[in-house]
Amino acid sequence: MKVALFYHSLVSDWNHGNAHFLRGIARELQRRGHEVRIFEPACGWSLSHLLREQGNLPIEDFHRAYPGLWSTFYELETLDLDRALDGIDLAIVHEWNDPELVRRIGAHHKSARRYRLFFHDTHHRCATAAQSMAAYDLTGYDGVLAYGRAVRDVYLARGWSERVWVWHEAADTRLFHPIANQPKEGDLVWIGNWGDEERTEELREFLVEPIRSLRIKARFYGVRYPPEALEEIRAAGIDYGGWLANFRVPEVFARFRLTAHIPRRPYVASLPGIPTIRLFEALASAIPLVCAPWPDSENLFAPGRDYLVATSGAEMTRLVRQLLEDEPTARALAAHGRETILKRHTCAHRVDELLEIVDSLNRELGSAERWDAL
């Protein structure tokens, strides 16, 4: 099968967590013998920021870490869709793309109909910026891949698409796995971006203040930290490591004793039940995890066995102390979390689900072609 993926960026994960899942899915498709073409804009926002801040070295490091993954860079004005989609069986267009690209690919599909076409949404904008999302023309698409039931329900309720499938993110377990015998550099590590004021108060309550209170050794990684945030975390005794390439994350997890998941407010208030990909990756790496409150309404995990949940800053302080002092409990928690990932939430599972979605759509539409390549 030949697959075309249109994403904001493959090579840059600067404030672009969708790159994590894209890379894992692309590698799993390739492992199964499928041909994967990945398209990204030549001057994408994420890549531009990465090059401005870090130079070209991260791009070279990316290609060493993912030798089989390459992007085709394009300018929207000159993109030849007939050539890009020639011979393609399946195309997926991510939500973080220019609406004009989304429209043009949909129009191409209307005229060609030689491939299956999905829109892929992995963001909260369907609930928090509905007007801008409504501007996407999805009339030429076979359906939408939504990374949570709550997102699916928004699309169906607003009539943006008649067919919407839940397709959660997952961990690339070829990359995210335990790394043994690493010297510890600290107690708690948190990897996440500060920006947008979507969880500033939660970060203070569930991370900064517990770390300050416990006087443990902690480090934050991420981007879009305003000066006042950097001042605040340093005053609490927290190291700041800046941007961290995602393929380096398992090595960092291995050098700390636990981590935390602090969901952005829209995923608690407006779109419950959707974890970020960082949670999948932490559990896959077998690092003990403590979460700020989020409702696992889709029963993806086993709270209390895969990770601990703190309902307040005081409880977060208590749970962090417990995991640091009770090593057998921490080990058992980490082992159970990794087992859950291996059973249910790997990129291999998601590719299985994707192929089943395509097959079910073919059956629904009465396709005469059996897609033997699947």
Short mmCIF file of N, CA and C in Angstrom, two decimals, residues 155-246:
data_model
loop_
_atom_site.label_atom_id
_atom_site.label_comp_id
_atom_site.label_asym_id
_atom_site.label_seq_id
_atom_site.Cartn_x
_atom_site.Cartn_y
_atom_site.Cartn_z
N TYR A 155 -17.41 16.67 16.18
CA TYR A 155 -17.53 16.65 14.72
C TYR A 155 -18.93 16.19 14.29
N LEU A 156 -19.43 15.16 14.95
CA LEU A 156 -20.74 14.64 14.58
C LEU A 156 -21.85 15.63 14.95
N ALA A 157 -21.74 16.23 16.13
CA ALA A 157 -22.78 17.16 16.59
C ALA A 157 -22.84 18.40 15.71
N ARG A 158 -21.70 18.87 15.23
CA ARG A 158 -21.66 20.09 14.41
C ARG A 158 -21.85 19.80 12.93
N GLY A 159 -21.93 18.53 12.58
CA GLY A 159 -22.15 18.18 11.19
C GLY A 159 -20.95 18.42 10.29
N TRP A 160 -19.75 18.43 10.87
CA TRP A 160 -18.56 18.66 10.06
C TRP A 160 -18.18 17.43 9.23
N SER A 161 -18.60 16.26 9.68
CA SER A 161 -18.34 15.03 8.94
C SER A 161 -19.37 13.99 9.35
N GLU A 162 -19.75 13.14 8.39
CA GLU A 162 -20.70 12.08 8.69
C GLU A 162 -20.01 10.85 9.24
N ARG A 163 -18.73 10.69 8.94
CA ARG A 163 -17.98 9.53 9.41
C ARG A 163 -16.80 10.00 10.25
N VAL A 164 -16.77 9.61 11.51
CA VAL A 164 -15.68 9.98 12.40
C VAL A 164 -15.30 8.76 13.23
N TRP A 165 -14.04 8.40 13.19
CA TRP A 165 -13.54 7.27 13.96
C TRP A 165 -12.62 7.77 15.07
N VAL A 166 -12.66 7.11 16.21
CA VAL A 166 -11.73 7.42 17.29
C VAL A 166 -10.40 6.72 17.00
N TRP A 167 -9.34 7.51 16.97
CA TRP A 167 -8.00 6.97 16.71
C TRP A 167 -7.04 7.66 17.66
N HIS A 168 -6.87 7.05 18.83
CA HIS A 168 -6.04 7.65 19.86
C HIS A 168 -4.56 7.67 19.44
N GLU A 169 -3.81 8.57 20.07
CA GLU A 169 -2.36 8.52 19.92
C GLU A 169 -1.82 7.30 20.66
N ALA A 170 -0.54 7.06 20.55
CA ALA A 170 0.07 5.88 21.17
C ALA A 170 1.58 6.07 21.22
N ALA A 171 2.26 5.15 21.88
CA ALA A 171 3.71 5.23 22.02
C ALA A 171 4.42 4.43 20.94
N ASP A 172 5.49 4.98 20.43
CA ASP A 172 6.39 4.25 19.54
C ASP A 172 7.33 3.44 20.44
N THR A 173 6.98 2.18 20.68
CA THR A 173 7.74 1.38 21.65
C THR A 173 9.08 0.90 21.10
N ARG A 174 9.33 1.13 19.83
CA ARG A 174 10.69 0.90 19.33
C ARG A 174 11.64 1.95 19.89
N LEU A 175 11.09 3.10 20.23
CA LEU A 175 11.89 4.19 20.79
C LEU A 175 11.70 4.30 22.30
N PHE A 176 10.45 4.23 22.76
CA PHE A 176 10.15 4.43 24.17
C PHE A 176 10.10 3.09 24.89
N HIS A 177 11.14 2.84 25.64
CA HIS A 177 11.28 1.61 26.41
C HIS A 177 12.21 1.89 27.58
N PRO A 178 12.21 1.03 28.60
CA PRO A 178 13.11 1.28 29.75
C PRO A 178 14.58 1.18 29.34
N ILE A 179 15.39 2.03 29.92
CA ILE A 179 16.84 1.98 29.72
C ILE A 179 17.46 1.75 31.10
N ALA A 180 18.06 0.60 31.28
CA ALA A 180 18.54 0.20 32.60
C ALA A 180 19.91 0.78 32.92
N ASN A 181 20.22 0.80 34.20
CA ASN A 181 21.56 1.11 34.72
C ASN A 181 22.05 2.50 34.36
N GLN A 182 21.12 3.45 34.32
CA GLN A 182 21.51 4.83 34.09
C GLN A 182 21.69 5.55 35.42
N PRO A 183 22.77 6.30 35.59
CA PRO A 183 22.93 7.07 36.84
C PRO A 183 21.85 8.13 36.96
N LYS A 184 21.29 8.27 38.16
CA LYS A 184 20.22 9.23 38.36
C LYS A 184 20.79 10.65 38.50
N GLU A 185 20.11 11.58 37.80
CA GLU A 185 20.49 13.00 37.86
C GLU A 185 19.54 13.81 38.73
N GLY A 186 18.42 13.20 39.09
CA GLY A 186 17.46 13.94 39.90
C GLY A 186 16.27 13.08 40.26
N ASP A 187 15.32 13.71 40.93
CA ASP A 187 14.14 12.99 41.41
C ASP A 187 12.98 13.05 40.42
N LEU A 188 12.62 14.24 39.98
CA LEU A 188 11.43 14.41 39.13
C LEU A 188 11.80 15.19 37.87
N VAL A 189 11.34 14.69 36.73
CA VAL A 189 11.52 15.41 35.47
C VAL A 189 10.14 15.63 34.86
N TRP A 190 9.93 16.83 34.34
CA TRP A 190 8.69 17.12 33.61
C TRP A 190 9.06 17.66 32.24
N ILE A 191 8.44 17.08 31.22
CA ILE A 191 8.72 17.47 29.84
C ILE A 191 7.42 18.01 29.24
N GLY A 192 7.41 19.31 28.98
CA GLY A 192 6.20 19.92 28.44
C GLY A 192 6.42 21.40 28.20
N ASN A 193 5.58 21.96 27.34
CA ASN A 193 5.68 23.37 26.99
C ASN A 193 4.78 24.20 27.90
N TRP A 194 5.24 25.40 28.22
CA TRP A 194 4.52 26.23 29.17
C TRP A 194 3.38 26.98 28.51
N GLY A 195 3.57 27.49 27.31
CA GLY A 195 2.78 28.53 26.64
C GLY A 195 1.28 28.51 26.76
N ASP A 196 0.67 29.58 26.34
CA ASP A 196 -0.77 29.74 26.10
C ASP A 196 -1.64 29.87 27.33
N GLU A 197 -1.06 29.86 28.51
CA GLU A 197 -1.85 30.03 29.75
C GLU A 197 -2.94 28.98 29.89
N GLU A 198 -2.76 27.80 29.26
CA GLU A 198 -3.79 26.77 29.33
C GLU A 198 -3.65 25.87 30.56
N ARG A 199 -2.51 25.95 31.25
CA ARG A 199 -2.33 25.15 32.45
C ARG A 199 -1.36 25.80 33.44
N THR A 200 -1.21 27.11 33.35
CA THR A 200 -0.24 27.80 34.21
C THR A 200 -0.53 27.57 35.68
N GLU A 201 -1.78 27.75 36.07
CA GLU A 201 -2.12 27.56 37.48
C GLU A 201 -1.95 26.12 37.90
N GLU A 202 -2.27 25.19 36.99
CA GLU A 202 -2.10 23.77 37.31
C GLU A 202 -0.62 23.42 37.48
N LEU A 203 0.23 24.01 36.66
CA LEU A 203 1.66 23.75 36.80
C LEU A 203 2.17 24.25 38.15
N ARG A 204 1.67 25.39 38.55
CA ARG A 204 2.09 25.91 39.86
C ARG A 204 1.63 24.99 40.99
N GLU A 205 0.34 24.62 40.94
CA GLU A 205 -0.22 23.84 42.04
C GLU A 205 0.35 22.43 42.10
N PHE A 206 0.45 21.77 40.94
CA PHE A 206 0.77 20.34 40.92
C PHE A 206 2.24 20.03 40.67
N LEU A 207 3.04 21.04 40.32
CA LEU A 207 4.46 20.78 40.11
C LEU A 207 5.35 21.72 40.89
N VAL A 208 5.24 23.01 40.61
CA VAL A 208 6.19 23.96 41.19
C VAL A 208 6.14 23.96 42.71
N GLU A 209 4.95 24.08 43.28
CA GLU A 209 4.84 24.15 44.74
C GLU A 209 5.20 22.83 45.43
N PRO A 210 4.75 21.66 44.93
CA PRO A 210 5.22 20.41 45.55
C PRO A 210 6.73 20.24 45.51
N ILE A 211 7.35 20.62 44.39
CA ILE A 211 8.81 20.51 44.29
C ILE A 211 9.48 21.45 45.29
N ARG A 212 8.96 22.65 45.38
CA ARG A 212 9.51 23.61 46.35
C ARG A 212 9.35 23.08 47.78
N SER A 213 8.17 22.55 48.07
CA SER A 213 7.90 22.07 49.42
C SER A 213 8.77 20.88 49.80
N LEU A 214 8.94 19.95 48.86
CA LEU A 214 9.71 18.74 49.14
C LEU A 214 11.21 18.96 49.04
N ARG A 215 11.61 20.04 48.40
CA ARG A 215 13.03 20.34 48.20
C ARG A 215 13.76 19.20 47.48
N ILE A 216 13.08 18.67 46.47
CA ILE A 216 13.68 17.59 45.69
C ILE A 216 14.38 18.18 44.48
N LYS A 217 15.19 17.35 43.83
CA LYS A 217 15.92 17.79 42.65
C LYS A 217 15.06 17.53 41.42
N ALA A 218 14.71 18.59 40.70
CA ALA A 218 13.80 18.47 39.57
C ALA A 218 14.31 19.26 38.38
N ARG A 219 13.84 18.85 37.20
CA ARG A 219 14.21 19.55 35.96
C ARG A 219 13.01 19.60 35.03
N PHE A 220 12.82 20.73 34.37
CA PHE A 220 11.79 20.90 33.35
C PHE A 220 12.46 21.04 31.99
N TYR A 221 11.83 20.42 30.98
CA TYR A 221 12.23 20.61 29.59
C TYR A 221 11.02 21.12 28.80
N GLY A 222 11.28 21.94 27.81
CA GLY A 222 10.20 22.42 26.95
C GLY A 222 10.51 23.78 26.40
N VAL A 223 9.54 24.33 25.67
CA VAL A 223 9.72 25.64 25.04
C VAL A 223 8.55 26.53 25.40
N ARG A 224 8.64 27.78 24.95
CA ARG A 224 7.61 28.79 25.17
C ARG A 224 7.42 29.08 26.67
N TYR A 225 8.52 29.11 27.40
CA TYR A 225 8.51 29.52 28.79
C TYR A 225 8.79 31.02 28.85
N PRO A 226 7.82 31.83 29.24
CA PRO A 226 8.07 33.27 29.34
C PRO A 226 9.05 33.56 30.47
N PRO A 227 9.68 34.74 30.45
CA PRO A 227 10.67 35.07 31.49
C PRO A 227 10.14 34.90 32.91
N GLU A 228 8.87 35.27 33.14
CA GLU A 228 8.33 35.16 34.49
C GLU A 228 8.21 33.70 34.92
N ALA A 229 7.94 32.80 33.96
CA ALA A 229 7.86 31.38 34.29
C ALA A 229 9.24 30.84 34.63
N LEU A 230 10.24 31.23 33.85
CA LEU A 230 11.61 30.78 34.15
C LEU A 230 12.06 31.28 35.51
N GLU A 231 11.72 32.50 35.82
CA GLU A 231 12.08 33.05 37.13
C GLU A 231 11.39 32.27 38.25
N GLU A 232 10.14 31.93 38.02
CA GLU A 232 9.36 31.23 39.04
C GLU A 232 9.90 29.82 39.31
N ILE A 233 10.20 29.08 38.24
CA ILE A 233 10.67 27.71 38.47
C ILE A 233 12.08 27.70 39.06
N ARG A 234 12.90 28.64 38.66
CA ARG A 234 14.26 28.68 39.22
C ARG A 234 14.21 29.08 40.68
N ALA A 235 13.27 29.96 41.06
CA ALA A 235 13.11 30.33 42.47
C ALA A 235 12.69 29.13 43.31
N ALA A 236 12.02 28.16 42.67
CA ALA A 236 11.60 26.94 43.37
C ALA A 236 12.70 25.89 43.38
N GLY A 237 13.87 26.21 42.82
CA GLY A 237 14.98 25.26 42.79
C GLY A 237 14.93 24.27 41.66
N ILE A 238 14.17 24.57 40.62
CA ILE A 238 14.00 23.66 39.49
C ILE A 238 14.95 24.05 38.36
N ASP A 239 15.69 23.08 37.83
CA ASP A 239 16.54 23.31 36.67
C ASP A 239 15.66 23.41 35.41
N TYR A 240 16.13 24.20 34.45
CA TYR A 240 15.43 24.30 33.18
C TYR A 240 16.36 23.84 32.07
N GLY A 241 15.93 22.81 31.33
CA GLY A 241 16.78 22.23 30.31
C GLY A 241 16.50 22.70 28.90
N GLY A 242 15.46 23.54 28.70
CA GLY A 242 15.15 24.03 27.37
C GLY A 242 14.52 22.96 26.49
N TRP A 243 14.62 23.17 25.17
CA TRP A 243 14.04 22.23 24.22
C TRP A 243 14.76 20.90 24.28
N LEU A 244 14.00 19.82 24.17
CA LEU A 244 14.56 18.47 24.17
C LEU A 244 13.98 17.70 22.99
N ALA A 245 14.86 17.20 22.11
CA ALA A 245 14.38 16.39 21.00
C ALA A 245 13.65 15.17 21.55
N ASN A 246 12.53 14.83 20.94
CA ASN A 246 11.70 13.77 21.51
C ASN A 246 12.41 12.43 21.55
#
